[in-house]
CSV table of C-alpha atoms and ligand atoms in Angstrom, one decimal:
chain,number,residue,atom,x,y,z
A,1,MET,CA,103.0,136.2,117.5
A,2,HIS,CA,105.8,136.4,114.9
A,3,GLU,CA,106.2,133.1,113.0
A,4,THR,CA,109.3,131.8,111.3
A,5,THR,CA,108.2,130.6,107.9
A,6,GLY,CA,111.4,129.9,106.2
A,7,THR,CA,110.4,127.5,103.2
A,8,THR,CA,112.8,125.4,101.0
A,9,GLY,CA,111.2,125.0,97.5
A,10,THR,CA,109.6,121.9,96.3
A,11,THR,CA,109.3,118.5,98.0
A,12,GLY,CA,111.6,117.4,95.4
A,13,LYS,CA,114.2,119.8,96.5
A,14,LEU,CA,113.9,118.7,100.0
A,15,LEU,CA,114.4,115.2,99.0
A,16,ALA,CA,117.4,115.9,97.0
A,17,ALA,CA,119.1,117.2,100.1
A,18,ILE,CA,119.2,113.5,101.5
A,19,ALA,CA,119.7,111.6,98.3
A,20,GLY,CA,123.3,111.0,99.2
A,21,THR,CA,122.5,109.6,102.6
A,22,GLY,CA,122.5,105.8,103.2
A,23,ARG,CA,123.2,104.7,99.7
A,24,ASP,CA,124.2,101.2,99.8
A,25,ALA,CA,127.1,100.5,97.5
A,26,VAL,CA,126.9,96.6,97.8
A,27,ARG,CA,123.1,96.3,97.5
A,28,GLY,CA,122.2,99.0,95.6
A,29,GLY,CA,119.4,101.7,96.7
A,30,TYR,CA,119.6,102.8,100.5
A,31,SER,CA,120.1,101.0,103.8
A,32,ARG,CA,119.0,103.2,106.6
A,33,PRO,CA,118.2,100.9,109.3
A,34,VAL,CA,116.8,102.4,112.4
A,35,PHE,CA,119.5,104.0,114.8
A,36,SER,CA,122.4,103.6,112.1
A,37,THR,CA,124.7,106.5,111.2
A,38,ALA,CA,122.5,106.9,108.0
A,39,GLU,CA,119.1,107.1,109.7
A,40,ARG,CA,120.5,109.3,112.4
A,41,GLU,CA,121.9,111.6,109.6
A,42,LEU,CA,118.4,111.8,108.0
A,43,LEU,CA,117.0,112.7,111.3
A,44,ASP,CA,119.5,115.5,111.9
A,45,TRP,CA,118.4,117.0,108.5
A,46,TYR,CA,114.8,116.6,109.6
A,47,VAL,CA,115.5,118.6,112.8
A,48,GLY,CA,117.2,121.0,110.9
A,49,GLU,CA,114.3,121.5,108.4
A,50,LEU,CA,112.3,121.8,111.4
A,51,GLY,CA,114.3,124.6,112.9
A,52,ARG,CA,114.3,126.5,109.7
A,53,ARG,CA,110.5,126.6,110.2
A,54,GLY,CA,110.7,127.8,113.6
A,55,LEU,CA,109.6,124.4,115.0
A,56,GLU,CA,111.4,122.3,117.8
A,57,ALA,CA,111.9,118.5,117.6
A,58,GLN,CA,111.0,116.7,120.8
A,59,THR,CA,111.7,112.9,121.1
A,60,ASP,CA,109.2,111.0,123.0
A,61,ARG,CA,110.0,108.1,125.2
A,62,ASN,CA,109.3,105.6,122.5
A,63,GLY,CA,111.7,107.6,120.1
A,64,ILE,CA,109.0,109.0,117.9
A,65,VAL,CA,110.1,112.7,117.0
A,66,TRP,CA,107.4,115.4,117.2
A,67,ALA,CA,107.1,118.7,116.4
A,68,TRP,CA,103.9,121.0,116.7
A,69,TRP,CA,102.6,124.0,114.9
A,70,ASN,CA,100.1,125.8,116.9
A,71,PRO,CA,100.2,129.5,116.0
A,72,THR,CA,97.0,130.0,117.6
A,73,GLY,CA,97.7,128.2,121.1
A,74,ALA,CA,94.9,125.7,120.7
A,75,PRO,CA,94.7,123.1,123.5
A,76,PRO,CA,97.2,120.2,122.8
A,77,ALA,CA,94.4,117.6,122.4
A,78,GLY,CA,92.8,116.8,119.2
A,79,ALA,CA,95.6,117.8,116.8
A,80,VAL,CA,95.9,116.9,113.2
A,81,VAL,CA,99.1,114.6,112.9
A,82,THR,CA,101.1,113.9,109.8
A,83,GLY,CA,104.3,112.0,109.2
A,84,SER,CA,106.0,109.0,108.2
A,85,HIS,CA,109.5,107.2,108.7
A,86,LEU,CA,113.1,107.6,107.6
A,87,ASP,CA,114.4,104.2,108.1
A,88,SER,CA,114.5,101.7,105.1
A,89,VAL,CA,114.7,98.1,104.1
A,90,PRO,CA,118.2,96.8,103.1
A,91,GLY,CA,118.7,98.2,99.5
A,92,GLY,CA,115.4,100.0,99.5
A,93,GLY,CA,114.4,103.0,97.5
A,94,ALA,CA,114.6,106.7,98.1
A,95,PHE,CA,110.9,107.5,98.8
A,96,ASP,CA,109.3,104.8,101.1
A,97,GLY,CA,109.1,106.7,104.3
A,98,PRO,CA,111.0,110.0,103.4
A,99,LEU,CA,108.4,111.1,101.0
A,100,GLY,CA,105.9,111.3,103.6
A,101,VAL,CA,108.2,113.1,106.0
A,102,ALA,CA,109.3,115.7,103.3
A,103,SER,CA,105.7,116.1,102.1
A,104,ALA,CA,104.8,116.9,105.7
A,105,LEU,CA,107.4,119.7,105.9
A,106,ARG,CA,106.2,121.0,102.4
A,107,ALA,CA,102.5,120.8,103.5
A,108,LEU,CA,103.4,122.9,106.5
A,109,ASP,CA,105.0,125.5,104.3
A,110,LEU,CA,102.0,125.6,101.8
A,111,LEU,CA,99.5,126.0,104.8
A,112,ARG,CA,101.6,129.0,106.1
A,113,GLU,CA,101.6,130.5,102.4
A,114,ARG,CA,98.1,130.1,102.3
A,115,GLY,CA,97.8,131.9,105.6
A,116,ILE,CA,95.9,129.2,107.0
A,117,GLN,CA,94.8,129.6,110.6
A,118,PRO,CA,94.5,126.4,112.4
A,119,ALA,CA,91.7,125.7,114.9
A,120,ARG,CA,93.8,123.0,116.3
A,121,PRO,CA,97.4,122.3,116.4
A,122,LEU,CA,99.4,120.4,113.6
A,123,GLY,CA,101.6,117.8,114.6
A,124,LEU,CA,104.6,116.5,112.6
A,125,ALA,CA,105.8,112.9,113.4
A,126,VAL,CA,108.7,110.5,112.6
A,127,PHE,CA,108.4,107.1,113.7
A,128,PRO,CA,111.4,104.8,114.4
A,129,GLU,CA,111.7,101.4,112.9
A,130,GLU,CA,108.8,101.3,110.6
A,131,GLU,CA,110.5,98.6,108.4
A,132,GLY,CA,111.2,96.2,111.2
A,133,SER,CA,114.4,95.7,109.1
A,134,ARG,CA,116.6,95.9,112.2
A,135,PHE,CA,114.8,94.4,115.0
A,136,GLY,CA,112.4,92.1,113.2
A,137,VAL,CA,109.1,93.9,114.3
A,138,ALA,CA,107.8,96.4,111.8
A,139,CYS,CA,106.1,99.7,113.1
A,140,LEU,CA,107.8,99.4,116.5
A,141,GLY,CA,107.7,102.9,117.3
A,142,SER,CA,103.7,103.1,116.7
A,143,ARG,CA,103.3,99.9,118.2
A,144,LEU,CA,105.1,100.8,121.5
A,145,LEU,CA,103.1,103.9,121.6
A,146,THR,CA,99.7,102.3,121.3
A,147,GLY,CA,100.7,99.3,123.4
A,148,ALA,CA,100.5,96.8,120.5
A,149,ILE,CA,103.7,95.5,121.6
A,150,SER,CA,104.7,95.4,125.2
A,151,ALA,CA,108.1,97.3,126.2
A,152,GLU,CA,109.6,94.1,127.7
A,153,ARG,CA,109.2,92.1,124.4
A,154,ALA,CA,110.3,95.4,122.4
A,155,LEU,CA,113.6,95.8,124.4
A,156,GLY,CA,114.6,92.2,124.3
A,157,LEU,CA,114.3,92.1,120.4
A,158,THR,CA,117.8,91.7,118.7
A,159,ASP,CA,119.3,92.8,115.5
A,160,PRO,CA,121.3,90.5,113.2
A,161,GLU,CA,124.6,91.3,115.3
A,162,GLY,CA,122.9,90.4,118.6
A,163,ASN,CA,122.5,93.5,120.0
A,164,THR,CA,119.3,94.4,121.8
A,165,PHE,CA,117.0,97.0,121.0
A,166,ALA,CA,117.3,98.2,124.6
A,167,ASP,CA,121.1,98.5,124.2
A,168,VAL,CA,120.9,100.3,120.8
A,169,ALA,CA,118.1,102.7,122.0
A,170,ARG,CA,120.2,103.4,124.9
A,171,ALA,CA,123.2,104.2,122.8
A,172,ALA,CA,120.9,106.7,120.7
A,173,GLY,CA,120.2,108.6,124.0
A,174,LEU,CA,116.8,106.9,124.8
A,175,ASP,CA,116.0,105.6,128.2
A,176,PRO,CA,114.8,101.8,127.9
A,177,ALA,CA,112.9,102.3,131.3
A,178,GLY,CA,110.5,104.9,129.5
A,179,PHE,CA,109.4,102.6,126.5
A,180,GLY,CA,105.8,101.4,126.5
A,181,ARG,CA,102.3,102.5,126.0
A,182,ASP,CA,101.8,106.1,126.0
A,183,ASP,CA,98.1,107.2,126.4
A,184,GLU,CA,99.2,110.9,127.2
A,185,THR,CA,100.9,111.4,123.7
A,186,LEU,CA,98.1,109.2,121.9
A,187,ALA,CA,95.5,111.6,123.4
A,188,ARG,CA,97.0,114.5,121.4
A,189,ILE,CA,96.4,112.9,118.1
A,190,GLY,CA,93.0,113.7,117.2
A,191,THR,CA,93.2,112.6,113.3
A,192,PHE,CA,96.6,111.0,111.9
A,193,VAL,CA,97.2,111.3,108.1
A,194,GLU,CA,100.3,109.6,106.5
A,195,LEU,CA,101.2,110.2,103.1
A,196,HIS,CA,103.2,107.5,101.3
A,197,VAL,CA,104.8,106.5,97.8
A,198,GLU,CA,102.4,104.4,96.3
A,199,GLN,CA,104.2,100.6,96.5
A,200,GLY,CA,102.2,99.4,93.5
A,201,ARG,CA,100.8,100.0,90.2
A,202,GLY,CA,97.3,101.3,91.3
A,203,LEU,CA,97.9,105.1,90.4
A,204,VAL,CA,99.8,104.2,87.1
A,205,ASP,CA,96.8,102.3,85.9
A,206,LEU,CA,94.3,104.7,86.9
A,207,ASP,CA,96.4,107.6,85.4
A,208,ALA,CA,96.2,109.7,88.5
A,209,PRO,CA,98.8,111.2,90.8
A,210,VAL,CA,97.1,110.8,94.2
A,211,ALA,CA,95.0,108.4,95.9
A,212,VAL,CA,93.0,108.1,99.4
A,213,ALA,CA,93.8,104.6,100.9
A,214,SER,CA,91.0,102.2,101.7
A,215,SER,CA,92.6,99.3,103.5
A,216,ILE,CA,95.8,97.5,104.3
A,217,LEU,CA,96.0,93.9,104.0
A,218,GLY,CA,96.5,91.8,107.2
A,219,HIS,CA,100.2,90.6,107.4
A,220,GLY,CA,102.6,88.9,109.6
A,221,ARG,CA,106.1,87.6,110.0
A,222,TRP,CA,107.2,84.2,111.1
A,223,ARG,CA,110.6,82.9,111.8
A,224,PHE,CA,111.5,79.2,110.9
A,225,SER,CA,114.7,77.9,112.3
A,226,VAL,CA,115.6,74.5,110.7
A,227,HIS,CA,118.1,72.6,112.8
A,228,GLY,CA,120.4,69.9,111.4
A,229,GLN,CA,123.9,68.8,111.9
A,230,GLY,CA,126.8,71.1,111.0
A,231,ASN,CA,129.6,69.1,109.3
A,232,HIS,CA,132.6,68.6,106.7
A,233,ALA,CA,131.6,69.3,103.0
A,234,GLY,CA,134.2,67.0,102.0
A,235,THR,CA,134.2,64.0,104.5
A,236,THR,CA,130.4,63.7,105.1
A,237,LEU,CA,128.8,61.2,102.7
A,238,LEU,CA,125.5,62.2,101.3
A,239,ALA,CA,123.7,59.4,103.2
A,240,ASP,CA,125.1,60.5,106.4
A,241,ARG,CA,124.1,64.3,106.1
A,242,ARG,CA,121.3,66.1,108.0
A,243,ASP,CA,121.3,69.0,105.9
A,244,PRO,CA,118.9,71.9,107.1
A,245,LEU,CA,119.5,73.8,103.9
A,246,LEU,CA,118.0,71.2,101.9
A,247,ALA,CA,114.9,71.2,104.0
A,248,ALA,CA,114.6,74.8,104.1
A,249,SER,CA,115.1,75.2,100.2
A,250,ARG,CA,112.2,72.7,100.0
A,251,LEU,CA,110.2,74.8,102.3
A,252,VAL,CA,110.8,77.9,100.0
A,253,VAL,CA,109.3,76.1,97.1
A,254,ALA,CA,106.6,74.7,99.5
A,255,VAL,CA,105.6,78.4,100.5
A,256,ARG,CA,104.9,79.3,97.0
A,257,GLU,CA,102.7,76.1,96.4
A,258,VAL,CA,100.6,76.7,99.7
A,259,ALA,CA,100.2,80.5,98.8
A,260,ALA,CA,98.9,79.4,95.2
A,261,ALA,CA,96.5,77.2,96.6
A,262,HIS,CA,94.9,80.0,98.9
A,263,PRO,CA,93.7,82.8,96.2
A,264,GLY,CA,94.8,86.4,97.2
A,265,THR,CA,97.5,85.3,99.4
A,266,ARG,CA,101.0,86.8,99.0
A,267,ALA,CA,103.8,84.8,100.9
A,268,THR,CA,107.2,85.6,100.8
A,269,VAL,CA,110.7,84.3,102.0
A,270,GLY,CA,112.9,87.4,101.6
A,271,ARG,CA,115.4,86.5,104.2
A,272,PHE,CA,117.3,83.1,104.2
A,273,GLN,CA,120.3,82.6,106.4
A,274,PRO,CA,122.5,79.5,106.9
A,275,VAL,CA,124.4,79.3,110.1
A,276,PRO,CA,127.4,79.4,110.1
A,277,GLY,CA,127.5,80.0,106.1
A,278,GLY,CA,130.8,78.6,104.8
A,279,THR,CA,131.2,77.4,101.4
A,280,ASN,CA,132.7,74.0,102.7
A,281,VAL,CA,130.5,73.8,105.6
A,282,ILE,CA,126.9,71.9,105.9
A,283,ALA,CA,125.0,74.2,107.8
A,284,SER,CA,123.9,73.3,111.3
A,285,ARG,CA,120.9,75.5,111.2
A,286,VAL,CA,119.0,77.8,108.4
A,287,ASP,CA,116.9,80.7,109.9
A,288,LEU,CA,114.4,81.8,107.2
A,289,TRP,CA,111.5,84.6,107.5
A,290,LEU,CA,108.0,84.0,106.2
A,291,ASP,CA,106.0,87.1,105.5
A,292,VAL,CA,102.2,86.1,104.9
A,293,ARG,CA,99.4,88.4,103.7
A,294,HIS,CA,95.8,88.2,102.9
A,295,PRO,CA,92.6,90.4,103.3
A,296,HIS,CA,91.0,87.5,105.4
A,297,ASP,CA,93.1,87.0,108.7
A,298,ALA,CA,91.7,83.4,108.8
A,299,VAL,CA,93.2,82.6,105.5
A,300,THR,CA,96.6,83.9,106.8
A,301,ALA,CA,96.4,81.8,109.8
A,302,ALA,CA,95.4,78.8,107.7
A,303,VAL,CA,98.2,79.4,105.3
A,304,VAL,CA,100.6,79.8,108.0
A,305,ALA,CA,99.4,76.6,109.5
A,306,GLU,CA,99.8,74.6,106.4
A,307,ILE,CA,103.4,76.1,105.7
A,308,SER,CA,104.3,74.8,109.4
A,309,ARG,CA,102.9,71.5,109.0
A,310,ARG,CA,104.8,71.2,105.5
A,311,ALA,CA,108.0,72.5,107.4
A,312,GLN,CA,107.7,69.8,110.0
A,313,GLU,CA,107.6,67.0,107.2
A,314,LEU,CA,110.2,68.5,105.1
A,315,ALA,CA,112.6,68.8,108.1
A,316,ALA,CA,111.8,65.3,109.3
A,317,ASP,CA,112.5,63.8,105.7
A,318,GLU,CA,116.2,65.3,106.1
A,319,GLY,CA,116.6,64.3,109.7
A,320,CYS,CA,116.3,67.8,110.9
A,321,THR,CA,113.8,69.5,113.3
A,322,VAL,CA,112.2,72.8,112.9
A,323,GLN,CA,111.0,75.6,115.3
A,324,VAL,CA,108.4,78.1,114.0
A,325,ARG,CA,107.9,81.6,116.1
A,326,GLU,CA,105.7,84.3,115.1
A,327,GLU,CA,107.4,87.6,115.2
A,328,SER,CA,104.4,89.8,114.4
A,329,LEU,CA,100.7,89.9,113.1
A,330,SER,CA,98.7,92.9,112.1
A,331,PRO,CA,94.9,92.2,111.1
A,332,THR,CA,93.4,93.9,108.1
A,333,VAL,CA,92.9,97.4,108.7
A,334,ASP,CA,89.8,99.1,106.8
A,335,PHE,CA,90.6,103.0,107.3
A,336,ASP,CA,88.0,105.1,108.9
A,337,PRO,CA,85.4,105.4,105.9
A,338,ALA,CA,84.1,108.8,107.0
A,339,LEU,CA,87.7,110.3,107.1
A,340,ALA,CA,88.6,108.7,103.7
A,341,ARG,CA,85.1,110.1,102.2
A,342,ARG,CA,86.2,113.6,103.8
A,343,LEU,CA,89.9,113.4,102.2
A,344,THR,CA,88.3,112.3,98.8
A,345,THR,CA,85.9,115.1,98.8
A,346,ALA,CA,88.6,117.6,99.8
A,347,LEU,CA,90.7,116.4,96.9
A,348,GLY,CA,87.9,116.5,94.5
A,349,GLY,CA,87.1,113.1,94.0
A,350,VAL,CA,90.5,111.2,93.9
A,351,PRO,CA,90.7,107.4,93.8
A,352,ASN,CA,90.7,105.1,96.7
A,353,LEU,CA,93.0,102.3,96.7
A,354,PRO,CA,93.9,99.2,99.0
A,355,THR,CA,97.5,98.5,99.9
A,356,GLY,CA,99.4,95.4,100.5
A,357,ALA,CA,102.1,97.3,102.4
A,358,GLY,CA,102.3,98.0,106.2
A,359,HIS,CA,102.3,101.4,107.7
A,360,ASP,CA,102.4,103.2,111.2
A,361,ALA,CA,99.1,104.5,109.9
A,362,GLY,CA,97.6,100.9,110.2
A,363,VAL,CA,98.8,100.7,113.6
A,364,LEU,CA,97.4,104.0,114.8
A,365,ALA,CA,94.1,103.2,113.1
A,366,GLU,CA,93.4,100.9,116.0
A,367,ARG,CA,93.4,103.8,118.3
A,368,VAL,CA,92.7,107.1,116.5
A,369,PRO,CA,90.8,108.1,113.1
A,370,THR,CA,93.4,107.7,110.7
A,371,ALA,CA,93.8,108.2,106.7
A,372,MET,CA,96.5,107.8,104.2
A,373,LEU,CA,97.5,109.4,101.0
A,374,PHE,CA,99.4,107.6,98.2
A,375,THR,CA,101.5,109.5,95.5
A,376,ARG,CA,102.1,107.7,92.2
A,377,ASN,CA,105.2,105.7,91.6
A,378,PRO,CA,105.8,105.4,88.0
A,379,THR,CA,107.6,102.1,88.3
A,380,GLY,CA,105.0,100.3,90.6
A,381,VAL,CA,108.1,98.9,92.3
A,382,SER,CA,109.0,99.4,96.0
A,383,HIS,CA,111.3,98.0,98.7
A,384,SER,CA,113.9,98.3,95.7
A,385,PRO,CA,116.1,101.0,94.2
A,386,GLU,CA,113.6,101.1,91.2
A,387,GLU,CA,111.3,102.8,93.7
A,388,PHE,CA,110.3,106.3,92.1
A,389,CYS,CA,108.4,109.5,92.3
A,390,THR,CA,108.7,112.3,89.9
A,391,ASP,CA,109.5,115.7,91.3
A,392,GLU,CA,106.1,117.0,89.8
A,393,ASP,CA,104.1,114.1,91.6
A,394,ALA,CA,105.9,114.5,94.9
A,395,GLU,CA,104.7,118.2,94.7
A,396,LEU,CA,101.2,117.3,93.8
A,397,GLY,CA,101.1,114.9,96.7
A,398,SER,CA,102.3,117.6,99.1
A,399,VAL,CA,99.6,120.0,97.6
A,400,ALA,CA,97.1,117.3,98.2
A,401,LEU,CA,98.3,116.8,101.9
A,402,ALA,CA,98.2,120.5,102.6
A,403,ASP,CA,94.5,120.4,101.1
A,404,VAL,CA,93.4,117.7,103.5
A,405,LEU,CA,95.4,119.2,106.4
A,406,ALA,CA,93.8,122.6,105.8
A,407,ASP,CA,90.3,121.0,105.8
A,408,LEU,CA,91.1,118.8,109.1
A,409,LEU,CA,93.0,121.9,110.9
A,410,THR,CA,90.0,124.5,110.0
A,411,GLY,CA,86.8,122.4,109.7
A,412,HIS,CA,84.8,120.2,112.1
A,413,SER,CA,87.0,118.0,114.1
A,414,CYS,CA,86.8,114.3,112.6
A,415,GLY,CA,85.3,111.4,114.4
A,416,THR,CA,86.0,109.7,117.5
A,417,PRO,CA,88.6,107.0,118.2
A,418,PRO,CA,87.6,103.5,117.2
A,419,GLY,CA,86.2,101.4,119.7
B,501,GLV,C1,106.5,97.6,105.2
B,501,GLV,O1,106.8,98.4,104.3
B,501,GLV,C2,105.9,96.4,104.9
B,501,GLV,O2,104.8,96.4,104.1
B,501,GLV,O3,106.4,95.5,105.3
B,502,MN,MN1,106.9,103.0,104.7
B,503,MN,MN1,108.3,99.9,103.4
């Protein structure tokens, strides 16, 4: 069979082609929310790159975009799959997600250049709404695929403008009736490997370009809605106010205090929204979102319980009320140790690092043997325009990905799905 092997140069060159897409002139960096024009343009670029390689993009019923390289016509089950995401947080960096997507394309080029004859198919995957920055629940595509979230709940999620996931997905050409757990697609994945830019300083401190992931911190998101009385800034005496913004602001301070009292906790309020939000208006409500992460899920639960208790007290002090809603919760993930060892050996003994960031790989790890590679980020900063990866390291990451894919595609198949 003739294979199309059009290559495009380095990982850095692939990323350079999308460097202008989704730039955010107001926040800085990139804003590429799922199903936005920017994210769809990235997807068009990706589909074009697949086409240049003779691969066809297939969007599954959960909006995950797949492509398969299977030159030997091996049976579809037990594939080795790699990929990441193209959506971003608001004002995010260029590499969180796109580096894994570009590295997957580049690794395929390298496998072909090396003349690798895979014993099993290689799948390339792009997952929608990994960040959860539009509909609130991170890793929505992989959660739908595995059944970690029900279709019913996902379809009812709303974006900041009040559009439902169902309506936005429909407008993007997907059929809301098709969303939900997809065991047939899942059964095709024998092993999943996601390459990602490192989101901390681990590799900088170790002076190494690439690591294998050991674990992902357990994490969750909670929405606090503090209700008070909307009123006039000029005519309402201080004594007469029930200002939810006061209670919510004190709550932000309490979040830090509670986190500090539980070592190892990371707790963040990164989104804080007074309603209606006018300079001369006492807010009637404040919504704020709490992100808590800890290696021990019981500590996460205790921290959130304590913060919720403080929220009730602080709201009551100001004559307000508060509602707390869990939006998502992901337990700590320890990646398949045998698979991590295999990758580490294939790469000649690279470091193993934990991460505090969530990934589709963490969701898939519940169902299939899963691993991650990290590529050095010289700033150690992520979810920010300062996130970075040099062209040299991006290429080293792709070479490492090609090395582990070559091993997984040609060696013995890896492990059995987790119980
Ligand atoms: C996603 O990057 C997250 O860790 O929230
Ligand atoms: Mn990511
Ligand atoms: Mn991210």
